Coordinates of C-alpha atoms and ligand atoms in Angstrom, one line a residue:
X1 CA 0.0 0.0 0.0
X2 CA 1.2 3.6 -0.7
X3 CA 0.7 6.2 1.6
X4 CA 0.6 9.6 2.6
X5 CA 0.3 11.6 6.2
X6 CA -0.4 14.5 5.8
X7 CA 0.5 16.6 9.0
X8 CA 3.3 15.5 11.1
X9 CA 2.6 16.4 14.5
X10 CA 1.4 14.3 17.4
X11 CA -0.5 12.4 15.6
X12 CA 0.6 12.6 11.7
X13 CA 4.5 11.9 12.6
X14 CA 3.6 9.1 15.6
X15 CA 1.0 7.4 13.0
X16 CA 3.3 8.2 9.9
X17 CA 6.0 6.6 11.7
X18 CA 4.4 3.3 13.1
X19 CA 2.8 2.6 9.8
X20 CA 6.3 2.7 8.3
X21 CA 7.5 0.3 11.2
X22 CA 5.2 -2.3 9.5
X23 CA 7.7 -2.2 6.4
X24 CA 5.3 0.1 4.4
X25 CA 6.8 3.4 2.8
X26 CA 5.2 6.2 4.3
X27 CA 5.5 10.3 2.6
X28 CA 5.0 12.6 5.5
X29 CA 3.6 16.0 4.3
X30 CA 3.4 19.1 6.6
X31 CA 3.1 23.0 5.7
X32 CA 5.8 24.1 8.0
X33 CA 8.9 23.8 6.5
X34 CA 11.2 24.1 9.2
X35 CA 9.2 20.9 10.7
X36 CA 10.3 19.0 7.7
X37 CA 13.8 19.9 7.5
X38 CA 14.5 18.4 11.2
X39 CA 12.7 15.5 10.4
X40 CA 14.9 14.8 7.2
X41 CA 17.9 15.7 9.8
X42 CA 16.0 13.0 12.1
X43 CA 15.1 15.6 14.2
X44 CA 11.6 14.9 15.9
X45 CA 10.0 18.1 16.6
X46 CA 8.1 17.0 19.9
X47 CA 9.0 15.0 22.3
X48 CA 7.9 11.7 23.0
X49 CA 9.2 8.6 24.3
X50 CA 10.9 6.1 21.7
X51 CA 9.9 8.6 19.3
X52 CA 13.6 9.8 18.3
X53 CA 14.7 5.9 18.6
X54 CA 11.5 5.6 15.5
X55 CA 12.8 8.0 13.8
X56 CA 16.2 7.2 13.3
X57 CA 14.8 3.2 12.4
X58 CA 12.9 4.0 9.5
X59 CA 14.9 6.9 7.9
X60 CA 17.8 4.1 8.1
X61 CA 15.2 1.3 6.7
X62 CA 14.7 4.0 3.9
X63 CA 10.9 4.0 4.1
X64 CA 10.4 7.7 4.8
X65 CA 10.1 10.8 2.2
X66 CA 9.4 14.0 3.8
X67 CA 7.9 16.5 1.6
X68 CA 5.8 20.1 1.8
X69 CA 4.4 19.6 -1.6
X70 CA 1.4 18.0 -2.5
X71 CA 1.9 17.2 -6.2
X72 CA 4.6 14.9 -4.7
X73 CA 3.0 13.5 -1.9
X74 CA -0.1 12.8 -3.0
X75 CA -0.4 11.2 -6.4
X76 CA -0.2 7.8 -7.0
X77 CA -1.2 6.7 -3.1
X78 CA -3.9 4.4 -2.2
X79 CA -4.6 6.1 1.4
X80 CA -3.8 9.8 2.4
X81 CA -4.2 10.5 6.2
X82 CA -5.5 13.4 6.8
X83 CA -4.2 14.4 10.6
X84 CA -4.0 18.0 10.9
X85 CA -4.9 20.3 14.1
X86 CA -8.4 21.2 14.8
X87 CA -7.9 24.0 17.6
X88 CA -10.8 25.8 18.9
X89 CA -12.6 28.8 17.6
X90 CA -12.7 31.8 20.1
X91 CA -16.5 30.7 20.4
X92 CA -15.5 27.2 21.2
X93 CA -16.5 25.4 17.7
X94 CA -13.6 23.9 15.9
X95 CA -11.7 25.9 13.7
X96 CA -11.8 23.6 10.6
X97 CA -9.0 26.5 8.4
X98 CA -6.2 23.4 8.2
X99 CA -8.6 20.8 7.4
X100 CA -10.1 22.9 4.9
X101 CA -7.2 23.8 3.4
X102 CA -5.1 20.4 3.3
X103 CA -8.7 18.8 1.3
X104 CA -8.4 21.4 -1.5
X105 CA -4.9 21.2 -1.7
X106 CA -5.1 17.5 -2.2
X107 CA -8.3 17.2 -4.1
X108 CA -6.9 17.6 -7.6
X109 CA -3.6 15.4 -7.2
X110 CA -5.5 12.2 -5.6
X111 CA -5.7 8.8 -7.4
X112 CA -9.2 8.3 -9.1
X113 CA -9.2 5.7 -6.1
X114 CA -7.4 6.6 -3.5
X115 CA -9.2 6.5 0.2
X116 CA -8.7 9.7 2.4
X117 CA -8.9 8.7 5.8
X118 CA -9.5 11.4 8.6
X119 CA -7.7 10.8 11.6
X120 CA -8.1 14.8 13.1
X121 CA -11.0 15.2 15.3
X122 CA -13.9 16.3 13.5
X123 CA -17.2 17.9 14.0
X124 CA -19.9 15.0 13.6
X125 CA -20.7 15.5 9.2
X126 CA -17.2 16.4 8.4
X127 CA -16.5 13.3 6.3
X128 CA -19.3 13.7 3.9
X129 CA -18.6 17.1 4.2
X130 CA -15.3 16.3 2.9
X131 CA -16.2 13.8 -0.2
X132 CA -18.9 16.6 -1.7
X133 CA -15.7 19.2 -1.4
X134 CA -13.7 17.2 -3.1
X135 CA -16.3 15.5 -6.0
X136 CA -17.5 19.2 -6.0
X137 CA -13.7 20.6 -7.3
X138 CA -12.6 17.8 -9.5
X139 CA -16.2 17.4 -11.2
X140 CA -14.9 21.3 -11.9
X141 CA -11.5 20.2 -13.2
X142 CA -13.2 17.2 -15.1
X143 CA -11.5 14.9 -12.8
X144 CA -13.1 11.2 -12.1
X145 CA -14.4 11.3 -8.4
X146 CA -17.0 8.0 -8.3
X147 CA -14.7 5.5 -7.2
X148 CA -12.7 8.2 -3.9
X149 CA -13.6 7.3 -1.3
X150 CA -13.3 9.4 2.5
X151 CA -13.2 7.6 6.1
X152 CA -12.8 8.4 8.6
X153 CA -10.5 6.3 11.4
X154 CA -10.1 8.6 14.4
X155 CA -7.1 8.6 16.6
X156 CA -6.9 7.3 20.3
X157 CA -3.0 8.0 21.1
X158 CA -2.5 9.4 24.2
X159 CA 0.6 11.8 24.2
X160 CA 3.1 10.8 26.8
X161 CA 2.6 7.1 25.4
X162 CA 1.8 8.0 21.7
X163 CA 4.3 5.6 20.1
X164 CA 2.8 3.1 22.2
X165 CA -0.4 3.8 22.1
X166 CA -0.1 4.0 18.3
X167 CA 1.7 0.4 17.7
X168 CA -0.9 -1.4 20.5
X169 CA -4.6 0.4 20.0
X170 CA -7.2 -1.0 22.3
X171 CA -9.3 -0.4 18.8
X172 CA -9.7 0.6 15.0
X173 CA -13.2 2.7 14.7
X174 CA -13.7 3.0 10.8
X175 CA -16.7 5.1 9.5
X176 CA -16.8 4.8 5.9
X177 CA -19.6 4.3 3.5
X178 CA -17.8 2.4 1.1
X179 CA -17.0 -0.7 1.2
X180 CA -13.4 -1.0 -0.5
X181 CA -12.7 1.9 2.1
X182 CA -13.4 -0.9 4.7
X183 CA -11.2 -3.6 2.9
X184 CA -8.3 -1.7 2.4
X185 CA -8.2 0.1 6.3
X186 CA -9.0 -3.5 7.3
X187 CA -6.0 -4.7 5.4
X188 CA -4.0 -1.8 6.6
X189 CA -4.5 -2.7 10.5
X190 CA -5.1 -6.7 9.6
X191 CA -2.7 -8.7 12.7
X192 CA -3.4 -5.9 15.0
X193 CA -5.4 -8.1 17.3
X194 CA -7.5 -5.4 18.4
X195 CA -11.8 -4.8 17.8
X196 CA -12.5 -3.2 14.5
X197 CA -15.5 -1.7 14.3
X198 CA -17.4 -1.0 11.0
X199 CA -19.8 2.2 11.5
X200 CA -21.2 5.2 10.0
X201 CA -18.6 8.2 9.3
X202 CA -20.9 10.4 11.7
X203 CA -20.8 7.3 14.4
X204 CA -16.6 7.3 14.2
X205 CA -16.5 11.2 14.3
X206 CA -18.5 10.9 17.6
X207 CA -17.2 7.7 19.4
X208 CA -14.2 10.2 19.5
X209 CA -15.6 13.4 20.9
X210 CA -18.0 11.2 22.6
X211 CA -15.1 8.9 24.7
X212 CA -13.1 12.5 25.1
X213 CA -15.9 14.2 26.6
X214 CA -17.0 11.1 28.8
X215 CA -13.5 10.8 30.6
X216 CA -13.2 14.8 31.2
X217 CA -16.3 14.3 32.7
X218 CA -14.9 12.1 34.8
X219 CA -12.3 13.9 35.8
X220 CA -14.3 17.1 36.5
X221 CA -16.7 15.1 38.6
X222 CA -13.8 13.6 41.1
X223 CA -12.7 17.1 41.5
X224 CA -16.2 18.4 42.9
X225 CA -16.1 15.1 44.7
X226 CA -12.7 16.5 46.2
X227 CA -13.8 19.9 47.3
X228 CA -17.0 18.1 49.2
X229 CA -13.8 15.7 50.6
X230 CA -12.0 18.8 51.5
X231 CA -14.7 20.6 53.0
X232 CA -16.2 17.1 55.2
X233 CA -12.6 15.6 56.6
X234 CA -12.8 13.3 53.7
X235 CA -9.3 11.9 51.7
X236 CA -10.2 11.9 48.0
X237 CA -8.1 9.1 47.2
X238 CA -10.1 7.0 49.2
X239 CA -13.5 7.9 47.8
X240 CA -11.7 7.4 44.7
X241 CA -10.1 3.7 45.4
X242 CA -14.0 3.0 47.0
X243 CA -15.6 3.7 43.4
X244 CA -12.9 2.6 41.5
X245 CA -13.1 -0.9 43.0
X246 CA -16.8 -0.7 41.2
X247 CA -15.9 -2.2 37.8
X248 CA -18.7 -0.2 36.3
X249 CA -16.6 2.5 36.9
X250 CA -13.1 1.7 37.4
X251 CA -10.0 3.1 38.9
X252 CA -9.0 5.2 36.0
X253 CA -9.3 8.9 35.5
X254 CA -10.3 9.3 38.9
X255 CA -7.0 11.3 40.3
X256 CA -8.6 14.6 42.1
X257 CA -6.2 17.5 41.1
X258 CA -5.7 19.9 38.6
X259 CA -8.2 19.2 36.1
X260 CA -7.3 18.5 32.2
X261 CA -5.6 20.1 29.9
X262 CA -3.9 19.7 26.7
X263 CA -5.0 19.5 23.1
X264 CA -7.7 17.4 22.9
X265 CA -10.0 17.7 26.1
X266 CA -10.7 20.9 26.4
X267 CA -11.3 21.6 23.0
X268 CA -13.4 18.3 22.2
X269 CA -15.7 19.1 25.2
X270 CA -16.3 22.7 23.9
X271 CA -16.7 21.4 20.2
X272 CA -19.1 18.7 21.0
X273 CA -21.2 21.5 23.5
X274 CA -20.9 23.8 20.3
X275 CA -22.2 20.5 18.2
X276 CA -24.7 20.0 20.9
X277 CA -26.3 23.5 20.4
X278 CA -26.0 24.0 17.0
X279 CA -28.6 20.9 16.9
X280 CA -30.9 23.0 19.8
X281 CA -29.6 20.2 22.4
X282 CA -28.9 20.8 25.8
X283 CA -25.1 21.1 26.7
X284 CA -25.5 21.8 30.1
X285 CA -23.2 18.7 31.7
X286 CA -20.4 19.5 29.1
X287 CA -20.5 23.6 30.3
X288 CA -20.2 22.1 33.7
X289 CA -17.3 19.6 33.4
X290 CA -15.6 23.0 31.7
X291 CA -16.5 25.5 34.1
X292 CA -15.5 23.0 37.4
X293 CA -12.2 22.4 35.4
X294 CA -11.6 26.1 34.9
X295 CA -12.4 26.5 38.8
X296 CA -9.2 24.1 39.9
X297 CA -6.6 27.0 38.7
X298 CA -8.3 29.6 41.2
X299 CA -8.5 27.1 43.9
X300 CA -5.0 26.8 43.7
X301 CA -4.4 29.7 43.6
X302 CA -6.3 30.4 46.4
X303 CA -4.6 28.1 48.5
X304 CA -1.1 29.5 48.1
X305 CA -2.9 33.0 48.8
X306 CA -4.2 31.5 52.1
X307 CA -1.3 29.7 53.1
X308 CA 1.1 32.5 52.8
X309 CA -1.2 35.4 53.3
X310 CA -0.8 36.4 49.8
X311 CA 1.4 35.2 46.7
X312 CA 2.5 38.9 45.6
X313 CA 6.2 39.3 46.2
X314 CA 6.6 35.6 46.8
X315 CA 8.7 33.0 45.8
X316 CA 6.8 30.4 44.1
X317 CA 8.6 26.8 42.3
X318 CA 6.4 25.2 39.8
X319 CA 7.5 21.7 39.4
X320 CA 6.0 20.5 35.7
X321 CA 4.3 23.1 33.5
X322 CA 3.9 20.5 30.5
X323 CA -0.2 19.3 30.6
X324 CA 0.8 15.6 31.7
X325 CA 4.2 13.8 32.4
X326 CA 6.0 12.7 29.4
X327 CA 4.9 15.1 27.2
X328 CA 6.5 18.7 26.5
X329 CA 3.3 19.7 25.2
X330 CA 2.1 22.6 27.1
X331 CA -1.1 23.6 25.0
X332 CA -3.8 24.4 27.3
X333 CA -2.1 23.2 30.4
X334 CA -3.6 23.9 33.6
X335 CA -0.1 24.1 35.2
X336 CA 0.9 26.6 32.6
X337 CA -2.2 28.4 33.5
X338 CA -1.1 28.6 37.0
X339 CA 2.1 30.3 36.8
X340 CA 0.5 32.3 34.6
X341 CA -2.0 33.3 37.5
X342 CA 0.6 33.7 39.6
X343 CA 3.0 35.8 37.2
X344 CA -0.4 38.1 37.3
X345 CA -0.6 38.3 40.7
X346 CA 3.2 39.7 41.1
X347 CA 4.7 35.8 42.5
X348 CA 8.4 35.8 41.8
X349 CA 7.9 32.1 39.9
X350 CA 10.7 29.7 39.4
X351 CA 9.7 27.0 37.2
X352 CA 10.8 23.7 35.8
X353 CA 10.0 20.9 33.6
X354 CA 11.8 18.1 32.5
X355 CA 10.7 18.3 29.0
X356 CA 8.2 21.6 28.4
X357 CA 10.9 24.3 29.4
X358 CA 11.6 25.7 26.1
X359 CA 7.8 25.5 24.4
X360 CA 6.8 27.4 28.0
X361 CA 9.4 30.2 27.8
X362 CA 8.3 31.0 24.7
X363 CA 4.6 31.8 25.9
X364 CA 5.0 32.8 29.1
X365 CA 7.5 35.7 30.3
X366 CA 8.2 36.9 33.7
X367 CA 9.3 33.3 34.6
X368 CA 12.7 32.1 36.1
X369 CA 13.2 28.5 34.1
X370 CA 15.2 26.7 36.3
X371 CA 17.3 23.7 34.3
X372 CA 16.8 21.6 37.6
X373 CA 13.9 21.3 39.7
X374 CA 16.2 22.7 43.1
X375 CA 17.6 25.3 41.0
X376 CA 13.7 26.4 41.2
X377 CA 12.9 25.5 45.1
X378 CA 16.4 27.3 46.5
X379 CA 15.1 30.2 48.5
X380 CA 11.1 29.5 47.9
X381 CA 8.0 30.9 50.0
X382 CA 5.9 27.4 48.3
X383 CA 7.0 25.0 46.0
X384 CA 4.0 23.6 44.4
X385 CA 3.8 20.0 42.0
X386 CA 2.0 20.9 39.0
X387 CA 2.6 18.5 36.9
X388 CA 2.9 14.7 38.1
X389 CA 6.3 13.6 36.4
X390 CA 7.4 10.7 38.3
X391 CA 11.1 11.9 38.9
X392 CA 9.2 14.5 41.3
X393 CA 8.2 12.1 43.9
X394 CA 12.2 11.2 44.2
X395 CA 13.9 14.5 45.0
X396 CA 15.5 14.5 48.2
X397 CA 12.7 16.0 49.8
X398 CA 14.5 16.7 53.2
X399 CA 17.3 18.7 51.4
X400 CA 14.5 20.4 49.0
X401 CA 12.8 21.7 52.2
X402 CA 15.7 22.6 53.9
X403 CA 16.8 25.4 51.0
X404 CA 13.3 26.7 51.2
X405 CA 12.5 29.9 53.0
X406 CA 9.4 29.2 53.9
X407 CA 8.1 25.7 54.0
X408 CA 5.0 24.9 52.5
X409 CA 4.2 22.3 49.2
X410 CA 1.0 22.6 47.4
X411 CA 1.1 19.0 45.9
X412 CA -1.8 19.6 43.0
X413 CA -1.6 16.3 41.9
X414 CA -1.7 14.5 45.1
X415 CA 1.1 13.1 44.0
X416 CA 3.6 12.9 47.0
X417 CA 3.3 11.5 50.5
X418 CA 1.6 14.0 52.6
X419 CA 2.6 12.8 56.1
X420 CA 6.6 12.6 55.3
X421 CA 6.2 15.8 53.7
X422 CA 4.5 17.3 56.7
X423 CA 6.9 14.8 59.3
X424 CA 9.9 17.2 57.5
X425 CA 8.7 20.0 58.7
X426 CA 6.5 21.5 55.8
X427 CA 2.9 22.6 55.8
X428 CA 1.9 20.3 52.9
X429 CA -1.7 20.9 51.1
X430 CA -3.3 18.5 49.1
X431 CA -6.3 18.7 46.5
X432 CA -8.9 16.9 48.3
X433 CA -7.3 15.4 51.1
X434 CA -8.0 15.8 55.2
X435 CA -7.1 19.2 56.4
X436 CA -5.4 17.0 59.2
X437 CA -3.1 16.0 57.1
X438 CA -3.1 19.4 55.0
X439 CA -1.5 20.5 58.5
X440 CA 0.9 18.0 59.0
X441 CA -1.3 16.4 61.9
X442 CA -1.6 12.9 62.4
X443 CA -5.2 11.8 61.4
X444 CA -7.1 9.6 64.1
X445 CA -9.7 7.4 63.1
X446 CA -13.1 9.2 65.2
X447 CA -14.0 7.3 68.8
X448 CA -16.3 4.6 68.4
X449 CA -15.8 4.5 64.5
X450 CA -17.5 6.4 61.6
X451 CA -20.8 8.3 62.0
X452 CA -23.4 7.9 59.8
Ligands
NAD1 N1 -2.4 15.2 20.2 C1 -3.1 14.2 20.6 O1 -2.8 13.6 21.6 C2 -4.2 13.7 19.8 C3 -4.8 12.5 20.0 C4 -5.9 12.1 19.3 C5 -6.4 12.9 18.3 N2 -5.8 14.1 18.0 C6 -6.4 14.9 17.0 O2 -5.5 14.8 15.8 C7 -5.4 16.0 15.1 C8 -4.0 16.5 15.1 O3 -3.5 16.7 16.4 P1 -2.0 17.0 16.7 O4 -1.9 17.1 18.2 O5 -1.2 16.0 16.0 O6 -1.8 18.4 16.0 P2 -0.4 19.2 15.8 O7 -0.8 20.6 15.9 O8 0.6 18.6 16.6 O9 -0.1 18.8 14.3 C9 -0.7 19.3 13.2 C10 0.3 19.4 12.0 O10 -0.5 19.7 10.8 C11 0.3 20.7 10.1 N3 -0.6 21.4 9.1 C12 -1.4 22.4 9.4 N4 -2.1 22.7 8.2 C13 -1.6 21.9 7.3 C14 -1.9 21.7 5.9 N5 -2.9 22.5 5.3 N6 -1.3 20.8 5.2 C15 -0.4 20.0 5.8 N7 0.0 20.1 7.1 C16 -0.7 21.0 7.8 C17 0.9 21.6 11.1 O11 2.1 22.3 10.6 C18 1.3 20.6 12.2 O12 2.6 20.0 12.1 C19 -6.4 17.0 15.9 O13 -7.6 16.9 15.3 C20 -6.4 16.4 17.3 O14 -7.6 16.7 17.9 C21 -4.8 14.5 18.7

């Protein structure tokens, strides 16, 4: 099979990259030139595990061309993914400007049978959306369009695991109409192992907003379930470990903290809201999961404010401003967003991430980047954990503590252990756990056990 990705970003270059790993030869088309060059150099422009290690593998296998032109990336190929960014409209619908412009430029230059498969997140209708575009312009060009065919196959990766993800799906979601589309995508992921499911374009387009908007949800929802933990002497973590053991529900996406971020929650829940009103539906639950994740930056915020009796004129460390660990993706991440709060409210910040550093600097100024997370905590009023990278759990706490000027860790991801925090000598404050423990007390269990 021939084939083309067009858009090599988190999804185009992981996908492009993993398809070529099967010993097919993959072109990888993307606008930005720059992009392209340090992928020819075997650059990757993001960072993801094993990604670099992919790269180098299948430019040294030879099954890689890297190209920013379309007449030479697109004829002759039996499937062109289409894998582009969908970002958010100011209004919260998705700005469809790259998809848009990627289908026209290919229309002309496809094979009378090629299939172009959608892998961006699109609004539910964008795949027939797409064939008439394109039947529409060659029909103009007296171009044969009968036998094209468009799918859509939308994309599960997580970033932080992508190449992972991306060699071992849980499972294929075609929509296509057609059924050669089927065969060859069926072909195309055929030893996988994994469900395929054959459905309806407008079924694939919203399994994936759908299953995005679902686990935010879930997220949002253990959050209020924190603050009403924080506010009754309840831990989180143990409400959560209660439900979780319900296999209805699970134990997963049930960590109380920070909320979500990145590039695909919070702009899949406000497109599918926007989808949901633009069809005179109710979008009520998805307005809530947004506005309750919005709501964990201030109380954050606020908690630094309380504890130290104000943040202006204080030295803050933000450990992790990337949106999740193993990532240095920072779009529309919550830790981001708090240094940016606190840059606003005159903190002195001293940041650090393992991977996100230079992406941050580049959007947020006013910030100390520290190339080591002590380099960040020497001389703090707070440190706080923003971002749960594992390596944060194993600084030497005692000696992290002991270079602070005034003690006090606002763990936003519940990710350390409050009581040796606390036995060192810090005030440490959870999201969602006991304010005994917030205080560095030792929690008893209350005379006579629980009441109801
Ligand atoms: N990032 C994820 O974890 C993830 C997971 C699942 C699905 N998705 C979806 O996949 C899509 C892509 O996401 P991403 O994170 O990879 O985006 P990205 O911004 O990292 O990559 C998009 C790439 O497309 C290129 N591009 C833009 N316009 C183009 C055009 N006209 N022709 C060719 N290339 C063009 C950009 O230069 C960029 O390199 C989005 O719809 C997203 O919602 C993302």
């Amino acid at each position: 099979m021939r084939i083309t990705v067009v858009g090599a970003g988190y999804v185009g270059l992981v996908t492009g990259l993993t398809l070529a790993e099967t010993g097919r030869h993959v072109t990888l088309l993307d606008v930005d030139k720059g992009r392209i060059e340090r992928l020819q150099r075997g650059e990757p422009p993001i960072y993801e595990p094993g990604l670099k290690e992919l790269l180098a593998a299948q430019l040294a296998a030879g099954r890689l061309t890297f190209t920013t032109r379309y007449d030479e990336a697109v004829p002759g190929r039996d499937l062109v993914f289409l894998c582009v960014g969908t970002p958010s409209t100011p209004l919260g619908a998705t700005d469809l400007g790259q998809r848009a412009a990627a289908l026209e430029a290919m229309a002309l230059h496809l094979d009378p049978e090629a299939v172009v498969v959608i892998k961006s997140t699109v609004p539910v209708g964008t795949n027939r959306w797409a064939k008439d575009m394109i039947t529409c312009k060659r029909n103009r060009a007296g171009l044969p369009s009968d036998r094209l065919a468009v799918a859509s196959n939308p994309e599960f990766l997580r970033e932080g695991s992508a190449v992972e993800d991306s060699r071992h799906p849980d499972r294929i979601v075609i929509g296509a109409t057609d059924v050669r589309a089927f065969l060859l995508l069926e072909r195309l992921f055929a030893g996988s192992g994994v469900p395929i499911l054959r459905v309806l374009p407008e079924e694939a387009e919203l399994i994936k907003y759908a299953a995005n908007a679902f686990l935010a949800q879930k997220i949002s929802f253990i959050n209020l379930m924190a603050d009403l933990c924080e506010a009754s002497g309840a831990d989180i973590r143990r409400v959560a470990e209660g439900m979780g053991l319900d296999p209805r529900i699970g134990p997963r996406f049930l960590a109380a903290g920070l909320g979500f971020g990145g590039s695909c929650f919070p702009k899949d829940v406000r497109s599918l809201a926007h989808q949901l009103k633009a069809k005179g539906l109710s979008a009520a639950l998805l307005e809530e999961t947004l506005r309750i994740n919005r709501n964990r930056v201030s109380l954050a915020l606020r908690k630094l404010n309380t504890a130290l009796g104000g943040v202006a004129g204080r030295r803050i460390a933000v450990l992790g401003v990337a949106f999740k660990p193993h990532t240095d993706d920072v779009r529309e991440s919550q830790s981001l967003k708090l240094v940016e709060a606190l840059v606003a409210a005159s903190a002195h910040v001293a940041a650090y991430d393992p991977e996100a550093t230079a992406t941050a600097a580049r959007l947020v100024p006013g910030v100390q980047w520290a190339p080591q997370a002590e380099q960040a905590t020497q001389g703090a009023d707070a440190v706080v954990l923003a971002t749960d990278w594992p390596q944060f759990s194993e600084l030497p706490w005692e000696r992290v503590l002991a270079g602070m000027r005034t003690k006090v860790v606002l763990d936003c991801r519940n990710q350390l252990e409050g009581a040796k925090i606390a036995s060192l000598g810090a005030r440490y404050l959870g999201m969602g756990v006991p304010q005994a423990e917030a205080f560095g007390q030792e929690r008893k269990p209350p005379p006579g056990g629980p009441t109801l």
